[in-house]
PDB file of C-alpha atoms in Angstrom:
ATOM      1  CA  MET J  38      22.232  25.541 -25.939  1.00  0.00           C
ATOM      2  CA  THR J  39      19.979  23.424 -23.757  1.00  0.00           C
ATOM      3  CA  SER J  40      20.059  23.920 -20.017  1.00  0.00           C
ATOM      4  CA  VAL J  41      19.740  20.987 -17.656  1.00  0.00           C
ATOM      5  CA  ALA J  42      16.941  21.454 -15.129  1.00  0.00           C
ATOM      6  CA  THR J  43      17.858  20.611 -11.574  1.00  0.00           C
ATOM      7  CA  LYS J  44      15.373  18.929  -9.294  1.00  0.00           C
ATOM      8  CA  SER J  45      13.987  21.172  -6.610  1.00  0.00           C
ATOM      9  CA  TYR J  46      12.358  19.745  -3.517  1.00  0.00           C
ATOM     10  CA  ASP J  47      11.365  23.135  -2.093  1.00  0.00           C
ATOM     11  CA  HIS J  48       7.694  22.311  -2.673  1.00  0.00           C
ATOM     12  CA  LEU J  49       8.092  19.445  -0.196  1.00  0.00           C
ATOM     13  CA  GLY J  50       9.512  21.640   2.525  1.00  0.00           C
ATOM     14  CA  LEU J  51      12.896  19.881   2.425  1.00  0.00           C
ATOM     15  CA  GLY J  52      15.016  22.863   1.393  1.00  0.00           C
ATOM     16  CA  ASP J  53      16.745  23.331   4.759  1.00  0.00           C
ATOM     17  CA  GLY J  54      16.542  19.751   6.031  1.00  0.00           C
ATOM     18  CA  PRO J  55      19.538  17.490   6.466  1.00  0.00           C
ATOM     19  CA  LYS J  56      20.605  15.454   3.459  1.00  0.00           C
ATOM     20  CA  PRO J  57      21.654  11.817   3.867  1.00  0.00           C
ATOM     21  CA  LYS J  58      25.347  11.146   3.246  1.00  0.00           C
ATOM     22  CA  SER J  59      24.812   7.528   2.274  1.00  0.00           C
ATOM     23  CA  MET J  60      22.231   4.782   1.978  1.00  0.00           C
ATOM     24  CA  VAL J  61      22.433   1.028   2.501  1.00  0.00           C
ATOM     25  CA  ARG J  62      19.814  -1.646   2.017  1.00  0.00           C
ATOM     26  CA  ALA J  63      18.825  -3.718   5.026  1.00  0.00           C
ATOM     27  CA  LYS J  64      20.201  -7.260   5.101  1.00  0.00           C
ATOM     28  CA  ARG J  65      18.243  -8.592   8.097  1.00  0.00           C
ATOM     29  CA  TRP J  66      15.333  -7.478  10.242  1.00  0.00           C
ATOM     30  CA  SER J  67      15.892  -5.243  13.274  1.00  0.00           C
ATOM     31  CA  GLU J  68      13.895  -2.639  15.197  1.00  0.00           C
ATOM     32  CA  GLU J  69      15.517   0.088  13.086  1.00  0.00           C
ATOM     33  CA  VAL J  70      14.473  -1.720   9.897  1.00  0.00           C
ATOM     34  CA  GLU J  71      10.920  -2.139  11.236  1.00  0.00           C
ATOM     35  CA  ASN J  72      10.463   1.593  11.814  1.00  0.00           C
ATOM     36  CA  ALA J  73      12.118   2.446   8.469  1.00  0.00           C
ATOM     37  CA  PHE J  74       9.649   0.054   6.799  1.00  0.00           C
ATOM     38  CA  ARG J  75       6.733   1.903   8.372  1.00  0.00           C
ATOM     39  CA  PHE J  76       7.944   5.349   7.248  1.00  0.00           C
ATOM     40  CA  GLN J  77       8.757   4.150   3.738  1.00  0.00           C
ATOM     41  CA  THR J  78       5.388   2.394   3.411  1.00  0.00           C
ATOM     42  CA  ALA J  79       3.729   5.741   4.190  1.00  0.00           C
ATOM     43  CA  GLY J  80       5.826   7.487   1.515  1.00  0.00           C
ATOM     44  CA  TYR J  81       8.634   9.079   3.539  1.00  0.00           C
ATOM     45  CA  ARG J  82      12.385   8.500   3.374  1.00  0.00           C
ATOM     46  CA  ASP J  83      12.709   8.223   7.163  1.00  0.00           C
ATOM     47  CA  GLU J  84      11.609   9.755  10.462  1.00  0.00           C
ATOM     48  CA  ILE J  85      13.619  12.931   9.843  1.00  0.00           C
ATOM     49  CA  GLU J  86      11.814  13.636   6.575  1.00  0.00           C
ATOM     50  CA  TYR J  87       8.445  12.922   8.226  1.00  0.00           C
ATOM     51  CA  LYS J  88       9.129  15.426  11.018  1.00  0.00           C
ATOM     52  CA  ILE J  89      10.239  18.121   8.552  1.00  0.00           C
ATOM     53  CA  ILE J  90       7.227  17.737   6.273  1.00  0.00           C
ATOM     54  CA  MET J  91       4.481  17.056   8.828  1.00  0.00           C
ATOM     55  CA  LYS J  92       5.960  19.214  11.619  1.00  0.00           C
ATOM     56  CA  ILE J  93       4.806  16.707  14.262  1.00  0.00           C
ATOM     57  CA  GLU J  94       6.263  13.728  16.091  1.00  0.00           C
ATOM     58  CA  PRO J  95       5.037  10.345  14.836  1.00  0.00           C
ATOM     59  CA  GLU J  96       2.607   8.583  17.164  1.00  0.00           C
ATOM     60  CA  ARG J  97       4.199   5.497  18.771  1.00  0.00           C
ATOM     61  CA  TRP J  98       3.030   2.496  20.743  1.00  0.00           C
ATOM     62  CA  PRO J  99       3.592   3.139  24.478  1.00  0.00           C
ATOM     63  CA  VAL J 100       5.319  -0.202  25.162  1.00  0.00           C
ATOM     64  CA  GLU J 101       8.857  -1.164  24.236  1.00  0.00           C
ATOM     65  CA  PRO J 102      10.262  -1.107  21.633  1.00  0.00           C
ATOM     66  CA  GLY J 103       7.918   1.766  20.767  1.00  0.00           C
ATOM     67  CA  TYR J 104       7.290   1.140  17.082  1.00  0.00           C
ATOM     68  CA  VAL J 105       5.443   3.767  15.072  1.00  0.00           C
ATOM     69  CA  LYS J 106       1.680   3.436  15.581  1.00  0.00           C
ATOM     70  CA  LYS J 107       0.189   5.926  13.103  1.00  0.00           C
ATOM     71  CA  LEU J 108       1.550   8.026  10.223  1.00  0.00           C
ATOM     72  CA  GLN J 109      -0.179  10.606   8.078  1.00  0.00           C
ATOM     73  CA  ARG J 110       0.558  10.382   4.376  1.00  0.00           C
ATOM     74  CA  ARG J 111       1.115  13.472   2.247  1.00  0.00           C
ATOM     75  CA  ASP J 112      -2.391  13.170   0.805  1.00  0.00           C
ATOM     76  CA  GLY J 113      -3.930  13.390   4.293  1.00  0.00           C
ATOM     77  CA  THR J 114      -4.844   9.732   4.736  1.00  0.00           C
ATOM     78  CA  TYR J 115      -3.444   7.677   7.612  1.00  0.00           C
ATOM     79  CA  TYR J 116      -1.552   4.430   7.978  1.00  0.00           C
ATOM     80  CA  TYR J 117      -2.189   2.498  11.186  1.00  0.00           C
ATOM     81  CA  TYR J 118       0.296  -0.139  12.328  1.00  0.00           C
ATOM     82  CA  ASN J 119       0.075  -3.019  14.808  1.00  0.00           C
ATOM     83  CA  ARG J 120       2.227  -3.314  17.934  1.00  0.00           C
ATOM     84  CA  GLY J 121       4.187  -6.240  16.582  1.00  0.00           C
ATOM     85  CA  ARG J 122       6.416  -6.788  13.596  1.00  0.00           C
ATOM     86  CA  GLU J 123       4.903  -5.939  10.209  1.00  0.00           C
ATOM     87  CA  CYS J 124       7.961  -6.046   7.937  1.00  0.00           C
ATOM     88  CA  GLN J 125       8.126  -9.593   6.611  1.00  0.00           C
ATOM     89  CA  ASP J 126      11.458 -11.232   5.812  1.00  0.00           C
ATOM     90  CA  LYS J 127      10.716 -11.083   2.078  1.00  0.00           C
ATOM     91  CA  GLU J 128      10.398  -7.257   2.344  1.00  0.00           C
ATOM     92  CA  VAL J 129      13.574  -6.569   4.369  1.00  0.00           C
ATOM     93  CA  HIS J 130      15.908  -6.222   1.360  1.00  0.00           C
ATOM     94  CA  LYS J 131      13.730  -3.390  -0.031  1.00  0.00           C
ATOM     95  CA  ILE J 132      14.219  -1.152   3.014  1.00  0.00           C
ATOM     96  CA  LYS J 133      16.675   1.729   2.684  1.00  0.00           C
ATOM     97  CA  LEU J 134      18.618   2.871   5.756  1.00  0.00           C
ATOM     98  CA  TYR J 135      20.047   6.383   5.527  1.00  0.00           C
ATOM     99  CA  GLN J 136      23.138   7.702   7.322  1.00  0.00           C
ATOM    100  CA  TYR J 137      23.598  11.391   8.039  1.00  0.00           C
TER     101      TYR J 137
END
């Protein structure tokens, strides 16, 4: 009899973190979509996953709306973002928004 292997994310440090209850794709741009774009570009599901794995707060621009300024990827390299919008309209439908 063959056993089915289950995926384990313990190596990522996500064992005790919250799990999303659902996911929807973005339909139009918003500030929430912009920040989600930045986290997903850097290889994270969302801000919650980033905080669990990196154990630090993401660096943000000091002016409103306070978009993410810099994120460290899992391989140690950094992504730097501008103050303004970076998620183009053609990219919006690719962004996943998670509900907890």
